[in-house]
Amino acid sequence: AIQTLRERLRGEVFGALERVHASSTIERASCRISYVDWVVASIVERVPVPPGFESTALARALVVAEDRRFWSHYGVDPLAVARALAATAGGSRQGGSTLVQQLVRHVLGWYEVTAQRKASEIIVAIALSRRWERRTLLWVSALLSYVGITAHQGTLGSLHGRFATMDEHEAADFA
């Protein structure tokens, strides 16, 4: 019941932002950027990035499994996008989303496969990458992947130490 209430409230707040402030595509993108930025800020405020998180087994496993060029791109990996487009043109499907794009999709609850959604996701991912340190985005991605966006603060807090102590095998299973 609490999760349903949170999801409804999140949807109402986000929907109201888009209805009130968004009369153009650029304004809608701005609302989405502001919302995702707010979610990232609120998570980091509740559960700060642990010192050295980026060198933990979990962080390394996430990068290897999901986004090998995480540390070098600007939120979107053009090589991965090109590879995914080529695969799609050839009749198969491959993922080309970075960890930051996956974070955006998860926060906004966007899972439909459309060019418009992908374009908006790219815009928001680039904006987030400009606003936040990579280690912060990696931390928030790990938290949201593990517990979801509606997690209680206590759950997030307990993971703070858990993620730092995962060994290589646990991290690989998680990623």
CSV table of N, CA and C in Angstrom, one decimal:
chain,number,residue,atom,x,y,z
A,1,ALA,N,0.8,-1.2,0.0
A,1,ALA,CA,0.0,0.0,0.0
A,1,ALA,C,0.9,1.3,0.0
A,2,ILE,N,1.9,1.2,0.8
A,2,ILE,CA,2.8,2.4,0.8
A,2,ILE,C,3.5,2.6,-0.5
A,3,GLN,N,4.0,1.5,-1.1
A,3,GLN,CA,4.6,1.6,-2.4
A,3,GLN,C,3.7,2.1,-3.5
A,4,THR,N,2.4,1.7,-3.5
A,4,THR,CA,1.4,2.1,-4.4
A,4,THR,C,1.2,3.6,-4.2
A,5,LEU,N,1.1,4.1,-3.0
A,5,LEU,CA,0.9,5.5,-2.7
A,5,LEU,C,2.1,6.3,-3.2
A,6,ARG,N,3.3,5.8,-2.9
A,6,ARG,CA,4.5,6.5,-3.4
A,6,ARG,C,4.5,6.6,-4.9
A,7,GLU,N,4.2,5.5,-5.6
A,7,GLU,CA,4.2,5.5,-7.0
A,7,GLU,C,3.1,6.5,-7.6
A,8,ARG,N,1.9,6.5,-6.9
A,8,ARG,CA,0.9,7.4,-7.4
A,8,ARG,C,1.3,8.8,-7.2
A,9,LEU,N,1.9,9.1,-6.0
A,9,LEU,CA,2.3,10.5,-5.7
A,9,LEU,C,3.4,10.9,-6.7
A,10,ARG,N,4.4,10.0,-6.9
A,10,ARG,CA,5.4,10.3,-7.9
A,10,ARG,C,4.8,10.6,-9.3
A,11,GLY,N,3.9,9.8,-9.7
A,11,GLY,CA,3.2,10.0,-11.0
A,11,GLY,C,2.5,11.3,-11.0
A,12,GLU,N,1.8,11.7,-9.9
A,12,GLU,CA,1.0,12.9,-9.9
A,12,GLU,C,1.9,14.1,-9.9
A,13,VAL,N,3.0,14.1,-9.1
A,13,VAL,CA,3.9,15.2,-9.1
A,13,VAL,C,4.6,15.4,-10.4
A,14,PHE,N,5.1,14.3,-11.0
A,14,PHE,CA,5.7,14.4,-12.3
A,14,PHE,C,4.7,14.8,-13.4
A,15,GLY,N,3.5,14.3,-13.4
A,15,GLY,CA,2.5,14.6,-14.3
A,15,GLY,C,2.1,16.1,-14.2
A,16,ALA,N,2.0,16.6,-13.0
A,16,ALA,CA,1.7,18.0,-12.8
A,16,ALA,C,2.8,18.9,-13.3
A,17,LEU,N,4.0,18.5,-13.1
A,17,LEU,CA,5.1,19.3,-13.6
A,17,LEU,C,5.1,19.4,-15.1
A,18,GLU,N,4.8,18.3,-15.7
A,18,GLU,CA,4.8,18.3,-17.2
A,18,GLU,C,3.5,19.1,-17.7
A,19,ARG,N,2.4,19.0,-17.1
A,19,ARG,CA,1.2,19.7,-17.5
A,19,ARG,C,1.3,21.2,-17.3
A,20,VAL,N,1.8,21.6,-16.2
A,20,VAL,CA,1.9,23.1,-15.8
A,20,VAL,C,3.0,23.7,-16.6
A,21,HIS,N,4.2,23.1,-16.6
A,21,HIS,CA,5.4,23.8,-17.2
A,21,HIS,C,5.7,23.4,-18.6
A,22,ALA,N,5.0,22.5,-19.2
A,22,ALA,CA,5.5,22.0,-20.4
A,22,ALA,C,4.6,22.2,-21.6
A,23,SER,N,4.9,23.2,-22.4
A,23,SER,CA,4.1,23.4,-23.6
A,23,SER,C,4.9,23.1,-24.8
A,24,SER,N,6.2,22.9,-24.7
A,24,SER,CA,7.1,22.5,-25.8
A,24,SER,C,7.9,21.3,-25.4
A,25,THR,N,8.6,20.7,-26.4
A,25,THR,CA,9.4,19.6,-26.2
A,25,THR,C,10.6,20.0,-25.3
A,26,ILE,N,11.2,21.1,-25.5
A,26,ILE,CA,12.3,21.6,-24.7
A,26,ILE,C,11.9,21.8,-23.2
A,27,GLU,N,10.7,22.3,-23.0
A,27,GLU,CA,10.2,22.5,-21.6
A,27,GLU,C,9.9,21.1,-21.0
A,28,ARG,N,9.4,20.2,-21.8
A,28,ARG,CA,9.1,18.8,-21.2
A,28,ARG,C,10.5,18.2,-20.8
A,29,ALA,N,11.5,18.3,-21.7
A,29,ALA,CA,12.8,17.8,-21.4
A,29,ALA,C,13.4,18.4,-20.1
A,30,SER,N,13.2,19.7,-20.0
A,30,SER,CA,13.7,20.5,-18.8
A,30,SER,C,13.0,20.0,-17.5
A,31,CYS,N,11.7,19.7,-17.6
A,31,CYS,CA,11.0,19.1,-16.4
A,31,CYS,C,11.5,17.8,-16.1
A,32,ARG,N,11.8,16.9,-17.1
A,32,ARG,CA,12.3,15.6,-16.8
A,32,ARG,C,13.7,15.7,-16.2
A,33,ILE,N,14.5,16.6,-16.7
A,33,ILE,CA,15.9,16.8,-16.1
A,33,ILE,C,15.8,17.2,-14.7
A,34,SER,N,14.9,18.2,-14.4
A,34,SER,CA,14.7,18.6,-13.0
A,34,SER,C,14.3,17.5,-12.1
A,35,TYR,N,13.3,16.7,-12.6
A,35,TYR,CA,12.8,15.7,-11.8
A,35,TYR,C,13.9,14.6,-11.4
A,36,VAL,N,14.6,14.1,-12.5
A,36,VAL,CA,15.6,13.1,-12.3
A,36,VAL,C,16.7,13.7,-11.4
A,37,ASP,N,17.1,14.9,-11.6
A,37,ASP,CA,18.1,15.6,-10.8
A,37,ASP,C,17.7,15.7,-9.3
A,38,TRP,N,16.4,16.0,-9.1
A,38,TRP,CA,15.8,16.0,-7.7
A,38,TRP,C,15.9,14.6,-7.1
A,39,VAL,N,15.6,13.6,-7.8
A,39,VAL,CA,15.6,12.2,-7.3
A,39,VAL,C,17.0,11.8,-6.9
A,40,VAL,N,18.0,12.1,-7.8
A,40,VAL,CA,19.4,11.8,-7.5
A,40,VAL,C,19.9,12.6,-6.3
A,41,ALA,N,19.5,13.9,-6.2
A,41,ALA,CA,19.9,14.7,-5.0
A,41,ALA,C,19.3,14.2,-3.8
A,42,SER,N,18.1,13.8,-3.8
A,42,SER,CA,17.4,13.3,-2.6
A,42,SER,C,18.0,12.0,-2.1
A,43,ILE,N,18.4,11.1,-3.0
A,43,ILE,CA,19.0,9.8,-2.7
A,43,ILE,C,20.4,10.1,-2.1
A,44,VAL,N,21.2,10.9,-2.7
A,44,VAL,CA,22.5,11.2,-2.2
A,44,VAL,C,22.5,11.9,-0.9
A,45,GLU,N,21.5,12.7,-0.7
A,45,GLU,CA,21.3,13.4,0.6
A,45,GLU,C,21.0,12.4,1.7
A,46,ARG,N,20.2,11.4,1.4
A,46,ARG,CA,19.8,10.4,2.4
A,46,ARG,C,20.9,9.4,2.6
A,47,VAL,N,21.6,9.0,1.5
A,47,VAL,CA,22.6,8.0,1.6
A,47,VAL,C,23.8,8.4,0.8
A,48,PRO,N,24.7,9.2,1.4
A,48,PRO,CA,25.9,9.7,0.7
A,48,PRO,C,26.7,8.6,0.0
A,49,VAL,N,27.4,9.0,-1.0
A,49,VAL,CA,28.3,8.1,-1.7
A,49,VAL,C,29.5,7.7,-0.7
A,50,PRO,N,29.7,6.4,-0.5
A,50,PRO,CA,30.8,6.0,0.4
A,50,PRO,C,32.1,6.4,-0.2
A,51,PRO,N,33.1,6.8,0.6
A,51,PRO,CA,34.4,7.1,0.1
A,51,PRO,C,35.0,5.8,-0.6
A,52,GLY,N,35.5,6.0,-1.8
A,52,GLY,CA,36.1,4.9,-2.5
A,52,GLY,C,35.1,3.9,-3.1
A,53,PHE,N,33.9,4.2,-3.2
A,53,PHE,CA,32.9,3.3,-3.7
A,53,PHE,C,33.2,2.9,-5.2
A,54,GLU,N,33.8,3.8,-6.0
A,54,GLU,CA,34.1,3.5,-7.4
A,54,GLU,C,35.1,2.4,-7.5
A,55,SER,N,35.9,2.1,-6.5
A,55,SER,CA,36.9,1.0,-6.6
A,55,SER,C,36.4,-0.3,-5.9
A,56,THR,N,35.2,-0.4,-5.4
A,56,THR,CA,34.7,-1.6,-4.8
A,56,THR,C,34.4,-2.6,-5.9
A,57,ALA,N,34.3,-3.9,-5.5
A,57,ALA,CA,34.0,-5.0,-6.4
A,57,ALA,C,32.6,-4.7,-7.1
A,58,LEU,N,31.6,-4.2,-6.4
A,58,LEU,CA,30.3,-4.0,-7.0
A,58,LEU,C,30.4,-2.9,-8.1
A,59,ALA,N,31.1,-1.8,-7.8
A,59,ALA,CA,31.2,-0.8,-8.8
A,59,ALA,C,31.9,-1.3,-10.1
A,60,ARG,N,33.0,-2.0,-9.9
A,60,ARG,CA,33.7,-2.5,-11.0
A,60,ARG,C,32.8,-3.5,-11.8
A,61,ALA,N,32.1,-4.4,-11.1
A,61,ALA,CA,31.2,-5.4,-11.8
A,61,ALA,C,30.1,-4.7,-12.6
A,62,LEU,N,29.5,-3.7,-12.0
A,62,LEU,CA,28.5,-2.9,-12.7
A,62,LEU,C,29.0,-2.3,-14.0
A,63,VAL,N,30.2,-1.7,-13.9
A,63,VAL,CA,30.7,-1.1,-15.1
A,63,VAL,C,31.1,-2.1,-16.2
A,64,VAL,N,31.7,-3.2,-15.8
A,64,VAL,CA,32.0,-4.3,-16.7
A,64,VAL,C,30.8,-4.9,-17.4
A,65,ALA,N,29.8,-5.1,-16.6
A,65,ALA,CA,28.6,-5.8,-17.1
A,65,ALA,C,27.7,-4.9,-17.9
A,66,GLU,N,27.6,-3.6,-17.5
A,66,GLU,CA,26.5,-2.8,-18.1
A,66,GLU,C,27.1,-1.7,-19.0
A,67,ASP,N,28.3,-1.2,-18.7
A,67,ASP,CA,28.7,0.0,-19.5
A,67,ASP,C,30.2,0.1,-19.4
A,68,ARG,N,30.9,-0.6,-20.2
A,68,ARG,CA,32.4,-0.7,-20.2
A,68,ARG,C,33.1,0.7,-20.3
A,69,ARG,N,32.5,1.6,-21.0
A,69,ARG,CA,33.1,2.9,-21.2
A,69,ARG,C,32.5,4.0,-20.3
A,70,PHE,N,31.9,3.5,-19.2
A,70,PHE,CA,31.3,4.4,-18.3
A,70,PHE,C,32.1,5.6,-17.9
A,71,TRP,N,33.4,5.4,-17.6
A,71,TRP,CA,34.2,6.5,-17.1
A,71,TRP,C,34.6,7.5,-18.2
A,72,SER,N,34.4,7.1,-19.5
A,72,SER,CA,34.9,8.0,-20.6
A,72,SER,C,33.8,8.7,-21.4
A,73,HIS,N,32.6,8.3,-21.3
A,73,HIS,CA,31.6,8.9,-22.2
A,73,HIS,C,30.8,10.0,-21.4
A,74,TYR,N,29.9,10.7,-22.0
A,74,TYR,CA,29.2,11.9,-21.5
A,74,TYR,C,27.8,11.5,-21.2
A,75,GLY,N,27.5,10.3,-20.8
A,75,GLY,CA,26.1,9.9,-20.5
A,75,GLY,C,25.5,9.0,-21.5
A,76,VAL,N,26.0,9.2,-22.7
A,76,VAL,CA,25.6,8.4,-23.9
A,76,VAL,C,26.9,7.9,-24.6
A,77,ASP,N,26.8,6.6,-24.9
A,77,ASP,CA,28.0,6.0,-25.6
A,77,ASP,C,27.7,5.8,-27.1
A,78,PRO,N,28.2,6.7,-27.9
A,78,PRO,CA,27.9,6.7,-29.3
A,78,PRO,C,28.3,5.3,-30.0
A,79,LEU,N,29.3,4.7,-29.5
A,79,LEU,CA,29.7,3.4,-30.1
A,79,LEU,C,28.6,2.3,-29.8
A,80,ALA,N,28.1,2.3,-28.6
A,80,ALA,CA,27.1,1.4,-28.2
A,80,ALA,C,25.8,1.7,-28.9
A,81,VAL,N,25.5,2.9,-29.1
A,81,VAL,CA,24.3,3.3,-29.9
A,81,VAL,C,24.4,2.8,-31.3
A,82,ALA,N,25.6,3.1,-31.9
A,82,ALA,CA,25.8,2.6,-33.3
A,82,ALA,C,25.7,1.1,-33.4
A,83,ARG,N,26.3,0.4,-32.5
A,83,ARG,CA,26.2,-1.1,-32.5
A,83,ARG,C,24.7,-1.5,-32.4
A,84,ALA,N,24.0,-0.9,-31.5
A,84,ALA,CA,22.6,-1.3,-31.3
A,84,ALA,C,21.7,-1.0,-32.5
A,85,LEU,N,22.0,0.2,-33.1
A,85,LEU,CA,21.3,0.5,-34.4
A,85,LEU,C,21.6,-0.5,-35.5
A,86,ALA,N,22.8,-0.9,-35.6
A,86,ALA,CA,23.2,-1.8,-36.7
A,86,ALA,C,22.6,-3.2,-36.4
A,87,ALA,N,22.5,-3.6,-35.1
A,87,ALA,CA,21.9,-4.9,-34.8
A,87,ALA,C,20.4,-4.8,-35.1
A,88,THR,N,19.8,-3.7,-34.8
A,88,THR,CA,18.3,-3.5,-35.1
A,88,THR,C,18.1,-3.5,-36.6
A,89,ALA,N,18.9,-2.9,-37.3
A,89,ALA,CA,18.8,-2.9,-38.8
A,89,ALA,C,18.9,-4.3,-39.4
A,90,GLY,N,19.7,-5.1,-38.7
A,90,GLY,CA,20.0,-6.5,-39.1
A,90,GLY,C,18.9,-7.5,-38.6
A,91,GLY,N,17.9,-7.0,-37.9
A,91,GLY,CA,16.8,-7.8,-37.4
A,91,GLY,C,16.9,-8.3,-36.0
A,92,SER,N,18.0,-8.0,-35.3
A,92,SER,CA,18.1,-8.5,-33.9
A,92,SER,C,18.0,-7.2,-33.0
A,93,ARG,N,18.1,-7.5,-31.7
A,93,ARG,CA,18.0,-6.4,-30.7
A,93,ARG,C,19.2,-6.5,-29.8
A,94,GLN,N,19.8,-5.4,-29.5
A,94,GLN,CA,20.9,-5.3,-28.6
A,94,GLN,C,20.7,-4.0,-27.8
A,95,GLY,N,21.2,-4.0,-26.5
A,95,GLY,CA,21.1,-2.8,-25.7
A,95,GLY,C,22.2,-1.9,-26.1
A,96,GLY,N,21.9,-0.6,-26.1
A,96,GLY,CA,23.0,0.4,-26.3
A,96,GLY,C,22.9,1.5,-25.2
A,97,SER,N,22.2,1.2,-24.2
A,97,SER,CA,22.0,2.2,-23.1
A,97,SER,C,23.2,2.1,-22.1
A,98,THR,N,23.6,3.3,-21.7
A,98,THR,CA,24.6,3.4,-20.6
A,98,THR,C,24.0,3.3,-19.3
A,99,LEU,N,24.8,3.2,-18.2
A,99,LEU,CA,24.2,3.2,-16.9
A,99,LEU,C,23.4,4.4,-16.6
A,100,VAL,N,23.9,5.5,-17.1
A,100,VAL,CA,23.2,6.8,-16.8
A,100,VAL,C,21.8,6.8,-17.5
A,101,GLN,N,21.8,6.3,-18.8
A,101,GLN,CA,20.5,6.2,-19.5
A,101,GLN,C,19.6,5.2,-18.7
A,102,GLN,N,20.1,4.1,-18.2
A,102,GLN,CA,19.3,3.1,-17.5
A,102,GLN,C,18.7,3.8,-16.2
A,103,LEU,N,19.6,4.6,-15.6
A,103,LEU,CA,19.1,5.3,-14.4
A,103,LEU,C,17.9,6.2,-14.7
A,104,VAL,N,18.1,7.0,-15.8
A,104,VAL,CA,17.0,7.9,-16.2
A,104,VAL,C,15.7,7.1,-16.5
A,105,ARG,N,15.8,6.0,-17.2
A,105,ARG,CA,14.7,5.2,-17.6
A,105,ARG,C,14.0,4.6,-16.3
A,106,HIS,N,14.8,4.2,-15.3
A,106,HIS,CA,14.3,3.6,-14.1
A,106,HIS,C,13.6,4.7,-13.3
A,107,VAL,N,14.2,5.9,-13.2
A,107,VAL,CA,13.6,6.9,-12.4
A,107,VAL,C,12.3,7.4,-13.0
A,108,LEU,N,12.2,7.6,-14.3
A,108,LEU,CA,11.1,8.1,-15.0
A,108,LEU,C,10.0,7.0,-15.3
A,109,GLY,N,10.4,5.7,-15.1
A,109,GLY,CA,9.5,4.6,-15.4
A,109,GLY,C,9.2,4.5,-16.8
A,110,TRP,N,10.1,4.8,-17.7
A,110,TRP,CA,9.9,4.7,-19.1
A,110,TRP,C,10.5,3.3,-19.6
A,111,TYR,N,9.6,2.5,-20.1
A,111,TYR,CA,10.1,1.2,-20.6
A,111,TYR,C,9.6,0.9,-22.0
A,112,GLU,N,8.7,1.8,-22.6
A,112,GLU,CA,8.2,1.5,-23.9
A,112,GLU,C,9.4,1.8,-24.9
A,113,VAL,N,9.4,1.1,-26.0
A,113,VAL,CA,10.4,1.2,-27.0
A,113,VAL,C,10.0,2.1,-28.1
A,114,THR,N,10.3,3.4,-28.0
A,114,THR,CA,10.0,4.4,-29.0
A,114,THR,C,11.2,5.3,-29.2
A,115,ALA,N,11.3,5.9,-30.4
A,115,ALA,CA,12.4,6.8,-30.7
A,115,ALA,C,12.3,8.1,-29.9
A,116,GLN,N,11.0,8.5,-29.6
A,116,GLN,CA,10.8,9.7,-28.8
A,116,GLN,C,11.3,9.5,-27.4
A,117,ARG,N,11.0,8.4,-26.8
A,117,ARG,CA,11.5,8.1,-25.4
A,117,ARG,C,13.0,8.0,-25.4
A,118,LYS,N,13.6,7.4,-26.4
A,118,LYS,CA,15.0,7.2,-26.4
A,118,LYS,C,15.7,8.6,-26.6
A,119,ALA,N,15.1,9.5,-27.4
A,119,ALA,CA,15.7,10.8,-27.6
A,119,ALA,C,15.6,11.6,-26.3
A,120,SER,N,14.5,11.5,-25.6
A,120,SER,CA,14.4,12.2,-24.3
A,120,SER,C,15.3,11.7,-23.3
A,121,GLU,N,15.5,10.4,-23.3
A,121,GLU,CA,16.4,9.7,-22.3
A,121,GLU,C,17.8,10.1,-22.6
A,122,ILE,N,18.2,10.3,-23.8
A,122,ILE,CA,19.6,10.7,-24.2
A,122,ILE,C,19.8,12.2,-23.7
A,123,ILE,N,18.8,13.0,-23.9
A,123,ILE,CA,18.9,14.4,-23.4
A,123,ILE,C,19.1,14.5,-21.9
A,124,VAL,N,18.3,13.8,-21.2
A,124,VAL,CA,18.3,13.8,-19.7
A,124,VAL,C,19.6,13.1,-19.2
A,125,ALA,N,20.1,12.1,-19.9
A,125,ALA,CA,21.3,11.4,-19.5
A,125,ALA,C,22.5,12.3,-19.7
A,126,ILE,N,22.6,13.1,-20.7
A,126,ILE,CA,23.7,14.0,-21.0
A,126,ILE,C,23.6,15.1,-19.9
A,127,ALA,N,22.5,15.6,-19.6
A,127,ALA,CA,22.3,16.7,-18.6
A,127,ALA,C,22.8,16.2,-17.2
A,128,LEU,N,22.4,15.0,-16.9
A,128,LEU,CA,22.8,14.4,-15.6
A,128,LEU,C,24.3,14.3,-15.5
A,129,SER,N,24.9,13.8,-16.6
A,129,SER,CA,26.3,13.6,-16.6
A,129,SER,C,27.1,14.9,-16.5
A,130,ARG,N,26.5,16.0,-16.9
A,130,ARG,CA,27.1,17.3,-16.7
A,130,ARG,C,27.0,17.8,-15.3
A,131,ARG,N,25.9,17.4,-14.6
A,131,ARG,CA,25.6,18.0,-13.3
A,131,ARG,C,26.3,17.2,-12.2
A,132,TRP,N,26.5,15.9,-12.4
A,132,TRP,CA,26.9,15.0,-11.3
A,132,TRP,C,28.2,14.3,-11.6
A,133,GLU,N,29.0,14.0,-10.5
A,133,GLU,CA,30.2,13.2,-10.7
A,133,GLU,C,29.8,11.8,-11.1
A,134,ARG,N,30.7,11.2,-11.8
A,134,ARG,CA,30.5,9.8,-12.3
A,134,ARG,C,30.2,8.8,-11.1
A,135,ARG,N,31.0,9.0,-10.1
A,135,ARG,CA,30.9,8.1,-8.9
A,135,ARG,C,29.5,8.2,-8.3
A,136,THR,N,29.0,9.4,-8.3
A,136,THR,CA,27.6,9.6,-7.7
A,136,THR,C,26.6,8.9,-8.5
A,137,LEU,N,26.7,9.1,-9.9
A,137,LEU,CA,25.7,8.4,-10.7
A,137,LEU,C,25.8,6.9,-10.7
A,138,LEU,N,27.0,6.4,-10.5
A,138,LEU,CA,27.2,4.9,-10.4
A,138,LEU,C,26.6,4.5,-9.0
A,139,TRP,N,26.8,5.2,-8.0
A,139,TRP,CA,26.2,4.9,-6.7
A,139,TRP,C,24.7,4.8,-6.7
A,140,VAL,N,24.1,5.9,-7.3
A,140,VAL,CA,22.6,5.9,-7.3
A,140,VAL,C,22.1,4.8,-8.2
A,141,SER,N,22.8,4.5,-9.3
A,141,SER,CA,22.4,3.4,-10.2
A,141,SER,C,22.4,2.1,-9.5
A,142,ALA,N,23.4,1.9,-8.7
A,142,ALA,CA,23.5,0.6,-7.9
A,142,ALA,C,22.4,0.6,-6.9
A,143,LEU,N,22.1,1.6,-6.2
A,143,LEU,CA,21.0,1.6,-5.2
A,143,LEU,C,19.7,1.4,-5.8
A,144,LEU,N,19.4,2.1,-6.9
A,144,LEU,CA,18.1,1.9,-7.5
A,144,LEU,C,17.9,0.6,-8.2
A,145,SER,N,19.0,0.0,-8.7
A,145,SER,CA,18.9,-1.3,-9.3
A,145,SER,C,18.7,-2.4,-8.3
A,146,TYR,N,19.2,-2.2,-7.1
A,146,TYR,CA,19.1,-3.2,-6.0
A,146,TYR,C,17.7,-3.1,-5.3
A,147,VAL,N,17.3,-1.9,-5.0
A,147,VAL,CA,16.1,-1.7,-4.2
A,147,VAL,C,14.9,-1.0,-4.8
A,148,GLY,N,15.2,-0.3,-5.9
A,148,GLY,CA,14.1,0.5,-6.6
A,148,GLY,C,14.0,1.9,-6.0
A,149,ILE,N,13.2,2.7,-6.8
A,149,ILE,CA,13.1,4.1,-6.5
A,149,ILE,C,12.3,4.4,-5.2
A,150,THR,N,11.4,3.5,-4.8
A,150,THR,CA,10.5,3.7,-3.7
A,150,THR,C,11.1,3.2,-2.4
A,151,ALA,N,12.3,2.9,-2.3
A,151,ALA,CA,12.9,2.3,-1.1
A,151,ALA,C,12.9,3.2,0.1
A,152,HIS,N,12.7,2.6,1.2
A,152,HIS,CA,12.7,3.4,2.5
A,152,HIS,C,14.1,3.8,2.8
A,153,GLN,N,14.3,4.9,3.5
A,153,GLN,CA,15.6,5.4,3.9
A,153,GLN,C,16.4,4.3,4.6
A,154,GLY,N,15.8,3.6,5.5
A,154,GLY,CA,16.5,2.5,6.3
A,154,GLY,C,17.1,1.5,5.4
A,155,THR,N,16.3,1.1,4.4
A,155,THR,CA,16.8,0.1,3.4
A,155,THR,C,18.0,0.6,2.7
A,156,LEU,N,17.9,1.8,2.2
A,156,LEU,CA,19.1,2.4,1.5
A,156,LEU,C,20.3,2.5,2.4
A,157,GLY,N,20.0,2.9,3.7
A,157,GLY,CA,21.1,3.1,4.6
A,157,GLY,C,21.8,1.7,4.9
A,158,SER,N,21.0,0.7,5.0
A,158,SER,CA,21.6,-0.6,5.3
A,158,SER,C,22.5,-1.1,4.1
A,159,LEU,N,22.2,-0.7,2.9
A,159,LEU,CA,22.9,-1.1,1.8
A,159,LEU,C,24.3,-0.4,1.7
A,160,HIS,N,24.3,0.8,2.3
A,160,HIS,CA,25.5,1.6,2.3
A,160,HIS,C,26.8,0.7,2.7
A,161,GLY,N,26.7,0.0,3.8
A,161,GLY,CA,27.8,-0.8,4.2
A,161,GLY,C,27.8,-2.1,3.4
A,162,ARG,N,26.7,-2.6,3.0
A,162,ARG,CA,26.6,-3.9,2.3
A,162,ARG,C,27.4,-3.8,1.0
A,163,PHE,N,27.1,-2.8,0.2
A,163,PHE,CA,27.8,-2.6,-1.1
A,163,PHE,C,29.3,-2.5,-0.9
A,164,ALA,N,29.8,-1.9,0.1
A,164,ALA,CA,31.2,-1.7,0.3
A,164,ALA,C,31.9,-3.0,0.6
A,165,THR,N,31.1,-4.0,1.2
A,165,THR,CA,31.8,-5.2,1.6
A,165,THR,C,31.5,-6.4,0.7
A,166,MET,N,30.9,-6.2,-0.4
A,166,MET,CA,30.6,-7.4,-1.3
A,166,MET,C,32.0,-7.9,-1.9
A,167,ASP,N,32.1,-9.2,-2.0
A,167,ASP,CA,33.3,-9.7,-2.7
A,167,ASP,C,33.0,-9.8,-4.2
A,168,GLU,N,34.0,-10.3,-4.9
A,168,GLU,CA,33.9,-10.3,-6.4
A,168,GLU,C,32.8,-11.2,-6.9
A,169,HIS,N,32.5,-12.3,-6.2
A,169,HIS,CA,31.4,-13.2,-6.7
A,169,HIS,C,30.1,-12.6,-6.4
A,170,GLU,N,29.8,-12.1,-5.2
A,170,GLU,CA,28.6,-11.4,-4.9
A,170,GLU,C,28.3,-10.2,-5.9
A,171,ALA,N,29.3,-9.5,-6.2
A,171,ALA,CA,29.2,-8.3,-7.1
A,171,ALA,C,28.9,-8.8,-8.5
A,172,ALA,N,29.5,-9.8,-8.9
A,172,ALA,CA,29.2,-10.4,-10.3
A,172,ALA,C,27.8,-10.8,-10.4
A,173,ASP,N,27.3,-11.5,-9.3
A,173,ASP,CA,25.9,-12.0,-9.3
A,173,ASP,C,24.9,-10.8,-9.3
A,174,PHE,N,25.3,-9.7,-8.6
A,174,PHE,CA,24.4,-8.6,-8.5
A,174,PHE,C,24.3,-7.9,-9.9
A,175,ALA,N,25.5,-7.7,-10.5
A,175,ALA,CA,25.6,-7.0,-11.8
A,175,ALA,C,24.9,-7.8,-12.9
